[in-house]
PDB file of C-alpha atoms and ligand atoms in Angstrom:
ATOM      1  CA  UNK F   1       0.025  -0.010   0.015  1.00  0.00           C
ATOM      2  CA  UNK F   2       1.227   3.539  -0.753  1.00  0.00           C
ATOM      3  CA  UNK F   3       2.277   5.613   2.120  1.00  0.00           C
ATOM      4  CA  UNK F   4      -0.783   7.544   3.418  1.00  0.00           C
ATOM      5  CA  UNK F   5      -1.270  10.280   6.057  1.00  0.00           C
ATOM      6  CA  UNK F   6      -4.206   9.012   8.361  1.00  0.00           C
ATOM      7  CA  UNK F   7      -5.724  11.402  10.804  1.00  0.00           C
ATOM      8  CA  UNK F   8      -8.921   9.483  11.138  1.00  0.00           C
ATOM      9  CA  UNK F   9     -10.958  10.141  14.327  1.00  0.00           C
ATOM     10  CA  UNK F  10      -8.930  13.275  15.200  1.00  0.00           C
ATOM     11  CA  UNK F  11     -10.296  16.658  15.603  1.00  0.00           C
ATOM     12  CA  UNK F  12      -8.486  19.761  14.225  1.00  0.00           C
ATOM     13  CA  UNK F  13      -9.337  23.448  15.108  1.00  0.00           C
ATOM     14  CA  UNK F  14      -8.088  25.726  12.414  1.00  0.00           C
ATOM     15  CA  UNK F  15      -8.183  29.551  12.873  1.00  0.00           C
ATOM     16  CA  UNK F  16      -8.548  31.668   9.744  1.00  0.00           C
ATOM     17  CA  UNK F  17     -10.145  28.759   7.973  1.00  0.00           C
ATOM     18  CA  UNK F  18     -12.370  30.749   5.578  1.00  0.00           C
ATOM     19  CA  UNK F  19      -9.637  32.000   3.229  1.00  0.00           C
ATOM     20  CA  UNK F  20      -6.120  31.288   1.905  1.00  0.00           C
ATOM     21  CA  UNK F  21      -3.663  29.164   3.860  1.00  0.00           C
ATOM     22  CA  UNK F  22      -6.091  28.330   6.696  1.00  0.00           C
ATOM     23  CA  UNK F  23      -8.646  27.201   4.172  1.00  0.00           C
ATOM     24  CA  UNK F  24      -6.105  25.028   2.337  1.00  0.00           C
ATOM     25  CA  UNK F  25      -4.989  23.542   5.640  1.00  0.00           C
ATOM     26  CA  UNK F  26      -8.584  22.793   6.787  1.00  0.00           C
ATOM     27  CA  UNK F  27      -9.321  20.979   3.498  1.00  0.00           C
ATOM     28  CA  UNK F  28      -6.136  18.963   3.564  1.00  0.00           C
ATOM     29  CA  UNK F  29      -6.584  17.862   7.211  1.00  0.00           C
ATOM     30  CA  UNK F  30     -10.125  16.694   6.285  1.00  0.00           C
ATOM     31  CA  UNK F  31      -8.709  14.755   3.322  1.00  0.00           C
ATOM     32  CA  UNK F  32      -6.319  13.003   5.615  1.00  0.00           C
ATOM     33  CA  UNK F  33      -9.470  12.000   7.722  1.00  0.00           C
ATOM     34  CA  UNK F  34      -9.748  14.681  10.462  1.00  0.00           C
ATOM     35  CA  UNK F  35     -12.979  16.384  11.577  1.00  0.00           C
ATOM     36  CA  UNK F  36     -12.421  20.069  11.297  1.00  0.00           C
ATOM     37  CA  UNK F  37     -13.614  23.020  13.381  1.00  0.00           C
ATOM     38  CA  UNK F  38     -12.818  26.410  11.823  1.00  0.00           C
ATOM     39  CA  UNK F  39     -13.094  29.980  12.671  1.00  0.00           C
ATOM     40  CA  UNK F  40     -12.813  33.261  10.910  1.00  0.00           C
ATOM     41  CA  UNK F  41     -14.246  36.844  10.923  1.00  0.00           C
ATOM     42  CA  UNK F  42     -17.182  35.918   8.456  1.00  0.00           C
ATOM     43  CA  UNK F  43     -20.655  35.387   9.723  1.00  0.00           C
ATOM     44  CA  UNK F  44     -21.933  31.776  10.140  1.00  0.00           C
ATOM     45  CA  UNK F  45     -24.286  31.986   7.242  1.00  0.00           C
ATOM     46  CA  UNK F  46     -21.909  33.791   4.936  1.00  0.00           C
ATOM     47  CA  UNK F  47     -20.747  32.448   1.594  1.00  0.00           C
ATOM     48  CA  UNK F  48     -17.079  32.072   3.095  1.00  0.00           C
ATOM     49  CA  UNK F  49     -18.333  30.201   6.154  1.00  0.00           C
ATOM     50  CA  UNK F  50     -20.456  27.892   3.928  1.00  0.00           C
ATOM     51  CA  UNK F  51     -17.628  27.256   1.505  1.00  0.00           C
ATOM     52  CA  UNK F  52     -15.407  26.257   4.504  1.00  0.00           C
ATOM     53  CA  UNK F  53     -18.101  23.782   5.696  1.00  0.00           C
ATOM     54  CA  UNK F  54     -18.727  22.272   2.292  1.00  0.00           C
ATOM     55  CA  UNK F  55     -14.956  21.858   1.635  1.00  0.00           C
ATOM     56  CA  UNK F  56     -14.803  19.716   4.708  1.00  0.00           C
ATOM     57  CA  UNK F  57     -18.040  17.760   4.356  1.00  0.00           C
ATOM     58  CA  UNK F  58     -17.318  16.807   0.729  1.00  0.00           C
ATOM     59  CA  UNK F  59     -14.403  14.786   2.045  1.00  0.00           C
ATOM     60  CA  UNK F  60     -16.806  12.923   4.351  1.00  0.00           C
ATOM     61  CA  UNK F  61     -15.636  14.530   7.561  1.00  0.00           C
ATOM     62  CA  UNK F  62     -17.597  16.661   9.988  1.00  0.00           C
ATOM     63  CA  UNK F  63     -17.377  20.434   9.877  1.00  0.00           C
ATOM     64  CA  UNK F  64     -18.073  23.066  12.542  1.00  0.00           C
ATOM     65  CA  UNK F  65     -17.751  26.738  12.130  1.00  0.00           C
ATOM     66  CA  UNK F  66     -17.459  29.385  14.840  1.00  0.00           C
ATOM     67  CA  UNK F  67     -17.287  33.158  14.051  1.00  0.00           C
ATOM     68  CA  UNK F  68     -14.412  34.359  16.286  1.00  0.00           C
ATOM     69  CA  UNK F  69     -12.161  37.377  16.452  1.00  0.00           C
ATOM     70  CA  UNK F  70      -8.906  35.896  17.728  1.00  0.00           C
ATOM     71  CA  UNK F  71      -7.860  39.227  19.102  1.00  0.00           C
ATOM     72  CA  UNK F  72     -10.552  38.852  21.802  1.00  0.00           C
ATOM     73  CA  UNK F  73      -9.619  36.448  24.700  1.00  0.00           C
ATOM     74  CA  UNK F  74     -13.334  36.036  25.595  1.00  0.00           C
ATOM     75  CA  UNK F  75     -14.176  35.016  21.984  1.00  0.00           C
ATOM     76  CA  UNK F  76     -11.257  32.465  21.973  1.00  0.00           C
ATOM     77  CA  UNK F  77     -12.590  30.988  25.202  1.00  0.00           C
ATOM     78  CA  UNK F  78     -16.164  30.768  23.717  1.00  0.00           C
ATOM     79  CA  UNK F  79     -14.796  29.114  20.551  1.00  0.00           C
ATOM     80  CA  UNK F  80     -12.821  26.441  22.369  1.00  0.00           C
ATOM     81  CA  UNK F  81     -15.776  25.629  24.557  1.00  0.00           C
ATOM     82  CA  UNK F  82     -18.064  25.469  21.527  1.00  0.00           C
ATOM     83  CA  UNK F  83     -15.682  23.096  19.645  1.00  0.00           C
ATOM     84  CA  UNK F  84     -15.384  20.803  22.629  1.00  0.00           C
ATOM     85  CA  UNK F  85     -19.138  20.796  23.063  1.00  0.00           C
ATOM     86  CA  UNK F  86     -19.490  19.760  19.360  1.00  0.00           C
ATOM     87  CA  UNK F  87     -16.674  17.080  19.093  1.00  0.00           C
ATOM     88  CA  UNK F  88     -15.685  16.290  22.721  1.00  0.00           C
ATOM     89  CA  UNK F  89     -11.963  16.704  21.846  1.00  0.00           C
ATOM     90  CA  UNK F  90      -9.323  18.761  20.219  1.00  0.00           C
ATOM     91  CA  UNK F  91      -6.256  16.855  18.846  1.00  0.00           C
ATOM     92  CA  UNK F  92      -4.683  19.321  16.494  1.00  0.00           C
ATOM     93  CA  UNK F  93      -4.642  23.089  16.813  1.00  0.00           C
ATOM     94  CA  UNK F  94      -3.630  25.075  13.672  1.00  0.00           C
ATOM     95  CA  UNK F  95      -3.383  28.702  14.828  1.00  0.00           C
ATOM     96  CA  UNK F  96      -3.192  30.424  11.395  1.00  0.00           C
ATOM     97  CA  UNK F  97      -5.346  33.533  11.487  1.00  0.00           C
ATOM     98  CA  UNK F  98      -3.262  36.683  11.024  1.00  0.00           C
ATOM     99  CA  UNK F  99      -3.041  39.748   8.888  1.00  0.00           C
ATOM    100  CA  UNK F 100      -0.266  41.895   7.329  1.00  0.00           C
ATOM    101  CA  UNK F 101       0.351  44.975   9.564  1.00  0.00           C
ATOM    102  CA  UNK F 102       2.900  46.852   7.355  1.00  0.00           C
ATOM    103  CA  UNK F 103       3.577  50.240   8.846  1.00  0.00           C
ATOM    104  CA  UNK F 104       7.364  50.789   8.932  1.00  0.00           C
ATOM    105  CA  UNK F 105       9.518  51.234  12.037  1.00  0.00           C
ATOM    106  CA  UNK F 106       9.248  55.131  12.058  1.00  0.00           C
ATOM    107  CA  UNK F 107       5.629  55.556  11.218  1.00  0.00           C
ATOM    108  CA  UNK F 108       4.078  52.750  13.293  1.00  0.00           C
ATOM    109  CA  UNK F 109       1.892  54.092  16.039  1.00  0.00           C
ATOM    110  CA  UNK F 110       1.692  52.706  19.510  1.00  0.00           C
ATOM    111  CA  UNK F 111      -1.868  51.551  18.760  1.00  0.00           C
ATOM    112  CA  UNK F 112      -0.747  49.736  15.586  1.00  0.00           C
ATOM    113  CA  UNK F 113       2.085  48.090  17.424  1.00  0.00           C
ATOM    114  CA  UNK F 114      -0.230  46.850  20.170  1.00  0.00           C
ATOM    115  CA  UNK F 115      -2.858  45.662  17.742  1.00  0.00           C
ATOM    116  CA  UNK F 116      -0.251  43.797  15.657  1.00  0.00           C
ATOM    117  CA  UNK F 117       1.104  42.100  18.746  1.00  0.00           C
ATOM    118  CA  UNK F 118      -2.299  41.104  19.970  1.00  0.00           C
ATOM    119  CA  UNK F 119      -3.356  39.554  16.622  1.00  0.00           C
ATOM    120  CA  UNK F 120      -0.098  38.160  15.251  1.00  0.00           C
ATOM    121  CA  UNK F 121       1.543  37.144  18.511  1.00  0.00           C
ATOM    122  CA  UNK F 122      -0.479  37.061  21.673  1.00  0.00           C
ATOM    123  CA  UNK F 123      -3.555  35.408  20.130  1.00  0.00           C
ATOM    124  CA  UNK F 124      -1.564  32.313  19.254  1.00  0.00           C
ATOM    125  CA  UNK F 125      -0.276  31.967  22.846  1.00  0.00           C
ATOM    126  CA  UNK F 126      -3.699  32.566  24.352  1.00  0.00           C
ATOM    127  CA  UNK F 127      -5.397  30.039  22.106  1.00  0.00           C
ATOM    128  CA  UNK F 128      -2.703  27.334  22.543  1.00  0.00           C
ATOM    129  CA  UNK F 129      -3.143  27.803  26.355  1.00  0.00           C
ATOM    130  CA  UNK F 130      -6.896  27.311  26.164  1.00  0.00           C
ATOM    131  CA  UNK F 131      -6.452  24.145  23.950  1.00  0.00           C
ATOM    132  CA  UNK F 132      -3.673  22.615  26.116  1.00  0.00           C
ATOM    133  CA  UNK F 133      -5.816  20.378  28.469  1.00  0.00           C
ATOM    134  CA  UNK F 134      -7.628  18.929  25.428  1.00  0.00           C
ATOM    135  CA  UNK F 135      -4.394  18.392  23.482  1.00  0.00           C
ATOM    136  CA  UNK F 136      -2.787  16.637  26.495  1.00  0.00           C
ATOM    137  CA  UNK F 137      -5.827  14.328  26.722  1.00  0.00           C
ATOM    138  CA  UNK F 138      -5.585  13.596  23.040  1.00  0.00           C
ATOM    139  CA  UNK F 139      -2.683  11.142  22.908  1.00  0.00           C
ATOM    140  CA  UNK F 140      -1.709  12.855  19.546  1.00  0.00           C
ATOM    141  CA  UNK F 141      -1.795  16.512  20.748  1.00  0.00           C
ATOM    142  CA  UNK F 142      -0.163  19.082  18.533  1.00  0.00           C
ATOM    143  CA  UNK F 143       0.020  22.721  17.901  1.00  0.00           C
ATOM    144  CA  UNK F 144       0.950  24.402  14.633  1.00  0.00           C
ATOM    145  CA  UNK F 145       1.598  28.100  14.648  1.00  0.00           C
ATOM    146  CA  UNK F 146       1.631  30.108  11.403  1.00  0.00           C
ATOM    147  CA  UNK F 147       4.606  32.335  11.218  1.00  0.00           C
ATOM    148  CA  UNK F 148       6.164  33.540   7.969  1.00  0.00           C
ATOM    149  CA  UNK F 149       9.344  33.796   5.921  1.00  0.00           C
ATOM    150  CA  UNK F 150       9.429  37.280   7.427  1.00  0.00           C
ATOM    151  CA  UNK F 151      10.707  35.595  10.562  1.00  0.00           C
ATOM    152  CA  UNK F 152      14.020  35.215   8.692  1.00  0.00           C
ATOM    153  CA  UNK F 153      14.270  38.158   6.263  1.00  0.00           C
ATOM    154  CA  UNK F 154      11.986  41.060   5.612  1.00  0.00           C
ATOM    155  CA  UNK F 155      11.218  43.986   3.333  1.00  0.00           C
ATOM    156  CA  UNK F 156      11.493  47.732   4.291  1.00  0.00           C
ATOM    157  CA  UNK F 157       7.999  48.785   5.584  1.00  0.00           C
ATOM    158  CA  UNK F 158       6.809  45.351   6.782  1.00  0.00           C
ATOM    159  CA  UNK F 159       7.409  46.278  10.444  1.00  0.00           C
ATOM    160  CA  UNK F 160       5.901  45.423  12.915  1.00  0.00           C
ATOM    161  CA  UNK F 161       4.317  42.302  11.292  1.00  0.00           C
ATOM    162  CA  UNK F 162       7.868  40.781  10.811  1.00  0.00           C
ATOM    163  CA  UNK F 163       8.600  41.411  14.514  1.00  0.00           C
ATOM    164  CA  UNK F 164       5.592  39.446  15.657  1.00  0.00           C
ATOM    165  CA  UNK F 165       6.302  36.576  13.147  1.00  0.00           C
ATOM    166  CA  UNK F 166       9.855  36.356  14.428  1.00  0.00           C
ATOM    167  CA  UNK F 167       8.693  36.243  18.049  1.00  0.00           C
ATOM    168  CA  UNK F 168       6.360  33.290  17.099  1.00  0.00           C
ATOM    169  CA  UNK F 169       9.475  31.095  16.540  1.00  0.00           C
ATOM    170  CA  UNK F 170      10.379  31.780  20.262  1.00  0.00           C
ATOM    171  CA  UNK F 171       6.761  30.918  21.266  1.00  0.00           C
ATOM    172  CA  UNK F 172       7.088  27.589  19.330  1.00  0.00           C
ATOM    173  CA  UNK F 173      10.269  26.786  21.153  1.00  0.00           C
ATOM    174  CA  UNK F 174       8.898  27.608  24.676  1.00  0.00           C
ATOM    175  CA  UNK F 175       5.575  25.756  24.166  1.00  0.00           C
ATOM    176  CA  UNK F 176       7.466  22.648  22.847  1.00  0.00           C
ATOM    177  CA  UNK F 177       9.940  22.397  25.710  1.00  0.00           C
ATOM    178  CA  UNK F 178       7.266  23.065  28.408  1.00  0.00           C
ATOM    179  CA  UNK F 179       4.448  21.071  27.016  1.00  0.00           C
ATOM    180  CA  UNK F 180       6.213  18.016  25.593  1.00  0.00           C
ATOM    181  CA  UNK F 181       6.023  15.117  25.400  1.00  0.00           C
ATOM    182  CA  UNK F 182       2.289  15.205  25.457  1.00  0.00           C
ATOM    183  CA  UNK F 183       2.028  18.128  23.061  1.00  0.00           C
ATOM    184  CA  UNK F 184       4.172  18.700  20.022  1.00  0.00           C
ATOM    185  CA  UNK F 185       4.536  22.271  18.881  1.00  0.00           C
ATOM    186  CA  UNK F 186       5.806  23.447  15.490  1.00  0.00           C
ATOM    187  CA  UNK F 187       5.891  26.633  13.522  1.00  0.00           C
ATOM    188  CA  UNK F 188       5.090  26.767   9.736  1.00  0.00           C
ATOM    189  CA  UNK F 189       6.657  29.650   7.885  1.00  0.00           C
ATOM    190  CA  UNK F 190       5.302  29.991   4.335  1.00  0.00           C
ATOM    191  CA  UNK F 191       6.921  32.158   1.703  1.00  0.00           C
ATOM    192  CA  UNK F 192       5.038  33.626  -1.246  1.00  0.00           C
ATOM    193  CA  UNK F 193       1.733  31.637  -1.442  1.00  0.00           C
ATOM    194  CA  UNK F 194      -0.988  31.956  -4.021  1.00  0.00           C
ATOM    195  CA  UNK F 195      -3.656  33.709  -1.777  1.00  0.00           C
ATOM    196  CA  UNK F 196      -6.307  36.341  -2.345  1.00  0.00           C
ATOM    197  CA  UNK F 197      -3.976  38.858  -0.585  1.00  0.00           C
ATOM    198  CA  UNK F 198      -1.123  38.163  -2.892  1.00  0.00           C
ATOM    199  CA  UNK F 199      -3.383  38.353  -5.907  1.00  0.00           C
ATOM    200  CA  UNK F 200      -4.257  41.883  -4.736  1.00  0.00           C
ATOM    201  CA  UNK F 201      -0.621  42.704  -4.440  1.00  0.00           C
ATOM    202  CA  UNK F 202       0.215  41.765  -7.920  1.00  0.00           C
ATOM    203  CA  UNK F 203      -3.009  43.618  -9.115  1.00  0.00           C
ATOM    204  CA  UNK F 204      -1.531  46.685  -7.630  1.00  0.00           C
ATOM    205  CA  UNK F 205       1.244  46.702 -10.280  1.00  0.00           C
ATOM    206  CA  UNK F 206       0.742  48.407 -13.667  1.00  0.00           C
ATOM    207  CA  UNK F 207       1.417  45.039 -15.308  1.00  0.00           C
ATOM    208  CA  UNK F 208       0.386  42.238 -12.784  1.00  0.00           C
ATOM    209  CA  UNK F 209       1.514  39.355 -14.948  1.00  0.00           C
ATOM    210  CA  UNK F 210       4.936  40.868 -15.574  1.00  0.00           C
ATOM    211  CA  UNK F 211       5.351  41.343 -11.718  1.00  0.00           C
ATOM    212  CA  UNK F 212       4.194  37.736 -11.124  1.00  0.00           C
ATOM    213  CA  UNK F 213       6.696  36.412 -13.633  1.00  0.00           C
ATOM    214  CA  UNK F 214       9.453  38.528 -12.098  1.00  0.00           C
ATOM    215  CA  UNK F 215       8.524  37.229  -8.560  1.00  0.00           C
ATOM    216  CA  UNK F 216       8.480  33.606  -9.754  1.00  0.00           C
ATOM    217  CA  UNK F 217      11.925  34.082 -11.215  1.00  0.00           C
ATOM    218  CA  UNK F 218      13.252  34.933  -7.686  1.00  0.00           C
ATOM    219  CA  UNK F 219      12.167  31.455  -6.561  1.00  0.00           C
ATOM    220  CA  UNK F 220      14.464  28.480  -7.192  1.00  0.00           C
ATOM    221  CA  UNK F 221      11.309  26.283  -7.176  1.00  0.00           C
ATOM    222  CA  UNK F 222      10.217  28.160 -10.328  1.00  0.00           C
ATOM    223  CA  UNK F 223       6.728  28.757  -8.919  1.00  0.00           C
ATOM    224  CA  UNK F 224       4.813  30.315  -5.981  1.00  0.00           C
ATOM    225  CA  UNK F 225       3.481  28.089  -3.176  1.00  0.00           C
ATOM    226  CA  UNK F 226      -0.092  26.904  -3.028  1.00  0.00           C
ATOM    227  CA  UNK F 227      -2.465  26.613  -0.052  1.00  0.00           C
ATOM    228  CA  UNK F 228      -2.778  22.895  -0.743  1.00  0.00           C
ATOM    229  CA  UNK F 229       0.949  22.499  -0.431  1.00  0.00           C
ATOM    230  CA  UNK F 230       0.912  24.197   3.004  1.00  0.00           C
ATOM    231  CA  UNK F 231      -2.066  22.101   3.856  1.00  0.00           C
ATOM    232  CA  UNK F 232      -0.271  18.887   2.951  1.00  0.00           C
ATOM    233  CA  UNK F 233       2.746  19.901   5.002  1.00  0.00           C
ATOM    234  CA  UNK F 234       0.312  20.557   7.930  1.00  0.00           C
ATOM    235  CA  UNK F 235      -1.228  17.201   7.592  1.00  0.00           C
ATOM    236  CA  UNK F 236       2.105  15.496   7.599  1.00  0.00           C
ATOM    237  CA  UNK F 237       3.262  17.407  10.665  1.00  0.00           C
ATOM    238  CA  UNK F 238       0.036  16.436  12.435  1.00  0.00           C
ATOM    239  CA  UNK F 239       0.555  12.782  11.673  1.00  0.00           C
ATOM    240  CA  UNK F 240       2.415  10.070  13.573  1.00  0.00           C
ATOM    241  CA  UNK F 241       5.095  10.055  10.872  1.00  0.00           C
ATOM    242  CA  UNK F 242       6.187  13.467  12.324  1.00  0.00           C
ATOM    243  CA  UNK F 243       6.355  12.277  15.959  1.00  0.00           C
ATOM    244  CA  UNK F 244       9.930  13.499  16.139  1.00  0.00           C
ATOM    245  CA  UNK F 245       9.065  17.040  14.915  1.00  0.00           C
ATOM    246  CA  UNK F 246       8.646  19.619  17.699  1.00  0.00           C
ATOM    247  CA  UNK F 247      10.167  22.835  18.914  1.00  0.00           C
ATOM    248  CA  UNK F 248      11.087  24.153  15.483  1.00  0.00           C
ATOM    249  CA  UNK F 249       9.704  26.237  12.651  1.00  0.00           C
ATOM    250  CA  UNK F 250       9.614  24.943   8.969  1.00  0.00           C
ATOM    251  CA  UNK F 251      10.327  27.386   6.347  1.00  0.00           C
ATOM    252  CA  UNK F 252       8.505  26.577   2.996  1.00  0.00           C
ATOM    253  CA  UNK F 253       9.531  29.224   0.626  1.00  0.00           C
ATOM    254  CA  UNK F 254      10.363  27.613  -2.716  1.00  0.00           C
ATOM    255  CA  UNK F 255      14.065  28.309  -1.952  1.00  0.00           C
ATOM    256  CA  UNK F 256      13.575  32.118  -1.983  1.00  0.00           C
ATOM    257  CA  UNK F 257      15.792  32.614   1.172  1.00  0.00           C
ATOM    258  CA  UNK F 258      18.561  30.558  -0.307  1.00  0.00           C
ATOM    259  CA  UNK F 259      19.075  32.874  -3.181  1.00  0.00           C
ATOM    260  CA  UNK F 260      21.554  35.629  -2.210  1.00  0.00           C
ATOM    261  CA  UNK F 261      21.244  37.706  -5.401  1.00  0.00           C
ATOM    262  CA  UNK F 262      18.376  38.318  -7.770  1.00  0.00           C
ATOM    263  CA  UNK F 263      19.360  38.288 -11.423  1.00  0.00           C
TER     264      UNK F 263
HETATM  265  N1  NAD Q   1      -0.289  34.577   2.039  1.00  0.00           N
HETATM  266  C1  NAD Q   1       1.021  34.334   2.192  1.00  0.00           C
HETATM  267  O1  NAD Q   1       1.832  34.430   1.295  1.00  0.00           O
HETATM  268  C2  NAD Q   1       1.586  34.198   3.571  1.00  0.00           C
HETATM  269  C3  NAD Q   1       2.943  34.010   3.746  1.00  0.00           C
HETATM  270  C4  NAD Q   1       3.482  33.774   5.040  1.00  0.00           C
HETATM  271  C5  NAD Q   1       2.623  33.791   6.115  1.00  0.00           C
HETATM  272  N2  NAD Q   1       1.218  33.942   5.968  1.00  0.00           N
HETATM  273  C6  NAD Q   1       0.462  33.856   7.155  1.00  0.00           C
HETATM  274  O2  NAD Q   1      -0.550  32.853   6.932  1.00  0.00           O
HETATM  275  C7  NAD Q   1      -1.790  33.218   7.635  1.00  0.00           C
HETATM  276  C8  NAD Q   1      -2.987  33.205   6.639  1.00  0.00           C
HETATM  277  O3  NAD Q   1      -2.643  34.186   5.632  1.00  0.00           O
HETATM  278  P1  NAD Q   1      -3.508  34.183   4.241  1.00  0.00           P
HETATM  279  O4  NAD Q   1      -2.726  35.094   3.261  1.00  0.00           O
HETATM  280  O5  NAD Q   1      -3.920  32.859   3.821  1.00  0.00           O
HETATM  281  O6  NAD Q   1      -4.692  35.113   4.776  1.00  0.00           O
HETATM  282  P2  NAD Q   1      -6.200  35.474   4.217  1.00  0.00           P
HETATM  283  O7  NAD Q   1      -6.352  36.883   4.327  1.00  0.00           O
HETATM  284  O8  NAD Q   1      -6.481  34.774   2.843  1.00  0.00           O
HETATM  285  O9  NAD Q   1      -7.125  34.699   5.322  1.00  0.00           O
HETATM  286  C9  NAD Q   1      -7.051  35.223   6.576  1.00  0.00           C
HETATM  287  C10 NAD Q   1      -8.078  34.325   7.451  1.00  0.00           C
HETATM  288  O10 NAD Q   1      -7.799  34.701   8.773  1.00  0.00           O
HETATM  289  C11 NAD Q   1      -9.153  35.206   9.279  1.00  0.00           C
HETATM  290  N3  NAD Q   1      -8.808  36.356  10.219  1.00  0.00           N
HETATM  291  C12 NAD Q   1      -8.144  37.485   9.971  1.00  0.00           C
HETATM  292  N4  NAD Q   1      -8.180  38.292  11.044  1.00  0.00           N
HETATM  293  C13 NAD Q   1      -8.816  37.461  12.000  1.00  0.00           C
HETATM  294  C14 NAD Q   1      -9.108  37.748  13.347  1.00  0.00           C
HETATM  295  N5  NAD Q   1      -8.795  38.819  13.980  1.00  0.00           N
HETATM  296  N6  NAD Q   1      -9.827  36.774  14.018  1.00  0.00           N
HETATM  297  C15 NAD Q   1     -10.173  35.652  13.406  1.00  0.00           C
HETATM  298  N7  NAD Q   1      -9.917  35.356  12.166  1.00  0.00           N
HETATM  299  C16 NAD Q   1      -9.233  36.277  11.423  1.00  0.00           C
HETATM  300  C17 NAD Q   1      -9.889  35.555   8.070  1.00  0.00           C
HETATM  301  O11 NAD Q   1     -11.351  35.600   8.385  1.00  0.00           O
HETATM  302  C18 NAD Q   1      -9.477  34.506   7.158  1.00  0.00           C
HETATM  303  O12 NAD Q   1     -10.193  33.336   7.364  1.00  0.00           O
HETATM  304  C19 NAD Q   1      -1.481  34.511   8.275  1.00  0.00           C
HETATM  305  O13 NAD Q   1      -1.078  34.259   9.619  1.00  0.00           O
HETATM  306  C20 NAD Q   1      -0.295  35.063   7.493  1.00  0.00           C
HETATM  307  O14 NAD Q   1       0.497  36.005   8.143  1.00  0.00           O
HETATM  308  C21 NAD Q   1       0.753  34.178   4.668  1.00  0.00           C
END
């Protein structure tokens, strides 16, 4: 039989599951057999929430959606309680919700700094803590935290997003050494992924397809990443094949960071 990732019977909670990378991860975890609870900013009956649910149920798995602003500790608490009421367990937490906060070091206000740290750093820690007892009871408990290639190298103006994403690699290490062996904790650091946000980025150029081609040429892989590829990586990391993977962050950037000079 071919090697297969089997997450049957496990329950995954994926934040930011209504779009982009979180949606790709939710779908791939379901394809590997997990039931998936997802959250996002969209209302429960909205097209995005419905699309999330049908992407999961078409794989034969159960889906549950909870509208949650991860910046709110009270909403995080309510979401975890609702997921446990629905499924009775949480085995895999994928903390993916986040947003670009690109202000620049000089122009960033105190409020923008605090807002970024709440969303792109503290929310991951708060949610992991709320899930910890359920992950410990799982027997396969694991946390995946979505950081970024900006944790290694950044672009002028991407402050303070890159600061929070860099700090997440420290969060991954602390949770792994304090919560192991019952709970594994890894970071996932995607590079340039085909997402709605990056489509908008290309669309902001006078010639979007020329800019896309130029960007692709800076990637040794000869392509941009896809949400499904990040999802497959997430499914592997959640599986027992990755039982030795904890305490580190995996960069998946098509080789971009390996390239010292753009031609
Ligand atoms: N797109 C990329 O190339 C890329 C690269 C590296 C890292 N990332 C990271 O991956 C994650 C997802 O990025 P994406 O580009 O797929 O995003 P996206 O904008 O396509 O989707 C974001 C998701 O997060 C949810 N969300 C946003 N703010 C939220 C909040 N306060 N509370 C709850 N949910 C919220 C949205 O509802 C949506 O479901 C982010 O953490 C981002 O920093 C993305």
